[in-house]
Amino acid sequence: MTEAVLNVSGLTKSFQMHHLDNTLHAFRDVNFSLKQGEFVLLKGPNGVGKSTLLRTIYRTYLPVDGQVMFHSARGDIDLANAADIDVALLRAEEIGFVTQFLVARPRVAAEEIVAEPLRLAGVAPEDALDQARHWLNVFGVKEKLWKAYPTTFSGGEQQKVNLARALILPRRLLLLDEPTASLDAGARAALTQRLDELKKEGVAMIGVFHHPGDVADLVDRTIELTIVSEERRPADVAV
């Protein structure tokens, strides 16, 4: 039987809008599980809370209620209540988050940015750079840009650097927040191929995609979020 990586139960998130004296409900009572090597696609209209759900799983946001039980290689841990130091450790070793934006540091070369996760994992500096250059090439970043600063790149080129960095190390769980939004067709194809490789290695993935057709062959299951209303309180997930 395939091992579960993530169990989400009763997850609820809202934002208190103090300046408007109002509460914005993102999602309510979300329940699902995610297994090794499973690829789950999040769907729903704009503003329904898809990205917020991913960020809540990643613990960028704290939920109002519910559990996010992550089955780590070190043991089970509820991300909704875990200590910050434990969350940071899991992000470094087991949980990846891929967004459409790169937070580029000034005067740091693209190849150095991509190599950093490998170096932190103990890979020798030159080996880390070799692998970084390989993945920059895979995602279509021209060699003349490898030593350049991504702060000067276009949005699409920054996203390629972002993907190379985020996907250079296999993770136990990978969260994908519209990673194809700024990519050309070639880079989208490279991303799909890399995700297919990770899926075959047993990485569990859940994500939102600007071009869902790109990953149609990878999707095992779809979760659709519905808009939360105060008048109607349905289960928010249809699996």
Tab-separated table of C-alpha atoms in Angstrom, residues 97-208:
chain	number	residue	atom	x	y	z
A	97	PHE	CA	7.225	25.320	-2.311
A	98	VAL	CA	7.371	26.526	-5.912
A	99	THR	CA	5.806	29.881	-6.769
A	100	GLN	CA	5.777	32.014	-9.905
A	101	PHE	CA	8.065	34.578	-8.270
A	102	LEU	CA	11.786	34.536	-7.494
A	103	VAL	CA	13.048	36.504	-4.522
A	104	ALA	CA	16.347	37.473	-6.160
A	105	ARG	CA	19.122	38.712	-3.921
A	106	PRO	CA	21.249	41.630	-5.166
A	107	ARG	CA	24.687	40.767	-6.568
A	108	VAL	CA	24.178	36.986	-6.353
A	109	ALA	CA	24.646	35.095	-9.634
A	110	ALA	CA	21.925	32.840	-11.009
A	111	GLU	CA	24.105	29.735	-10.742
A	112	GLU	CA	24.886	30.519	-7.100
A	113	ILE	CA	21.203	30.940	-6.263
A	114	VAL	CA	20.356	27.577	-7.836
A	115	ALA	CA	23.320	25.776	-6.240
A	116	GLU	CA	22.559	27.001	-2.720
A	117	PRO	CA	20.089	24.215	-1.694
A	118	LEU	CA	22.649	21.587	-2.699
A	119	ARG	CA	25.414	23.271	-0.731
A	120	LEU	CA	23.181	23.484	2.321
A	121	ALA	CA	22.515	19.752	1.895
A	122	GLY	CA	26.249	19.056	2.045
A	123	VAL	CA	27.077	18.744	-1.661
A	124	ALA	CA	30.597	19.906	-2.572
A	125	PRO	CA	30.594	23.469	-3.995
A	126	GLU	CA	31.852	22.548	-7.482
A	127	ASP	CA	29.447	19.614	-7.770
A	128	ALA	CA	26.617	21.888	-6.663
A	129	LEU	CA	27.546	24.438	-9.336
A	130	ASP	CA	27.733	21.733	-12.012
A	131	GLN	CA	24.237	20.552	-11.151
A	132	ALA	CA	22.960	24.132	-10.982
A	133	ARG	CA	24.269	24.826	-14.490
A	134	HIS	CA	22.649	21.628	-15.736
A	135	TRP	CA	19.220	22.659	-14.465
A	136	LEU	CA	19.569	26.240	-15.658
A	137	ASN	CA	20.257	24.793	-19.098
A	138	VAL	CA	17.296	22.394	-18.835
A	139	PHE	CA	14.920	25.267	-18.096
A	140	GLY	CA	16.290	27.355	-20.951
A	141	VAL	CA	18.456	29.940	-19.200
A	142	LYS	CA	21.225	30.913	-21.626
A	143	GLU	CA	24.787	30.187	-20.498
A	144	LYS	CA	25.766	33.859	-20.724
A	145	LEU	CA	23.260	34.560	-17.927
A	146	TRP	CA	24.474	31.931	-15.465
A	147	LYS	CA	26.902	34.335	-13.792
A	148	ALA	CA	24.577	37.326	-14.159
A	149	TYR	CA	22.319	38.682	-11.425
A	150	PRO	CA	18.642	37.602	-11.711
A	151	THR	CA	17.596	40.993	-10.333
A	152	THR	CA	18.249	42.244	-13.883
A	153	PHE	CA	16.285	39.429	-15.604
A	154	SER	CA	12.809	39.532	-17.096
A	155	GLY	CA	9.974	37.914	-15.147
A	156	GLY	CA	10.067	34.810	-17.327
A	157	GLU	CA	13.825	34.347	-16.944
A	158	GLN	CA	13.589	34.861	-13.192
A	159	GLN	CA	10.945	32.151	-13.053
A	160	LYS	CA	13.259	29.711	-14.844
A	161	VAL	CA	15.927	30.366	-12.213
A	162	ASN	CA	13.280	29.928	-9.541
A	163	LEU	CA	12.269	26.515	-10.920
A	164	ALA	CA	15.852	25.329	-11.257
A	165	ARG	CA	16.484	26.194	-7.608
A	166	ALA	CA	13.195	24.832	-6.267
A	167	LEU	CA	13.365	21.505	-8.120
A	168	ILE	CA	17.074	20.726	-7.913
A	169	LEU	CA	16.534	18.560	-4.818
A	170	PRO	CA	13.783	15.916	-4.535
A	171	ARG	CA	11.405	16.602	-1.646
A	172	ARG	CA	8.948	14.384	0.170
A	173	LEU	CA	6.186	16.956	-0.449
A	174	LEU	CA	6.090	19.609	-3.163
A	175	LEU	CA	3.598	22.502	-3.238
A	176	LEU	CA	3.204	24.235	-6.605
A	177	ASP	CA	1.586	27.680	-6.841
A	178	GLU	CA	1.107	28.527	-10.536
A	179	PRO	CA	4.727	27.765	-11.499
A	180	THR	CA	3.994	28.005	-15.244
A	181	ALA	CA	2.394	31.460	-15.254
A	182	SER	CA	5.373	33.346	-16.758
A	183	LEU	CA	6.988	30.540	-18.763
A	184	ASP	CA	7.350	30.005	-22.485
A	185	ALA	CA	6.293	26.689	-24.031
A	186	GLY	CA	9.791	25.186	-23.887
A	187	ALA	CA	10.223	25.902	-20.193
A	188	ARG	CA	6.736	24.579	-19.444
A	189	ALA	CA	7.637	21.327	-21.206
A	190	ALA	CA	10.872	21.081	-19.191
A	191	LEU	CA	8.938	21.659	-15.982
A	192	THR	CA	6.418	18.946	-16.847
A	193	GLN	CA	9.232	16.495	-17.542
A	194	ARG	CA	10.923	17.314	-14.230
A	195	LEU	CA	7.660	16.901	-12.316
A	196	ASP	CA	7.146	13.546	-14.016
A	197	GLU	CA	10.611	12.457	-12.852
A	198	LEU	CA	9.881	13.562	-9.290
A	199	LYS	CA	6.514	11.808	-9.313
A	200	LYS	CA	8.203	8.556	-10.344
A	201	GLU	CA	10.674	9.036	-7.477
A	202	GLY	CA	7.741	9.127	-5.050
A	203	VAL	CA	7.429	12.865	-4.431
A	204	ALA	CA	3.884	13.826	-3.401
A	205	MET	CA	2.672	16.976	-5.173
A	206	ILE	CA	-0.300	19.307	-4.942
A	207	GLY	CA	-0.631	22.460	-6.991
A	208	VAL	CA	-2.449	25.197	-8.856
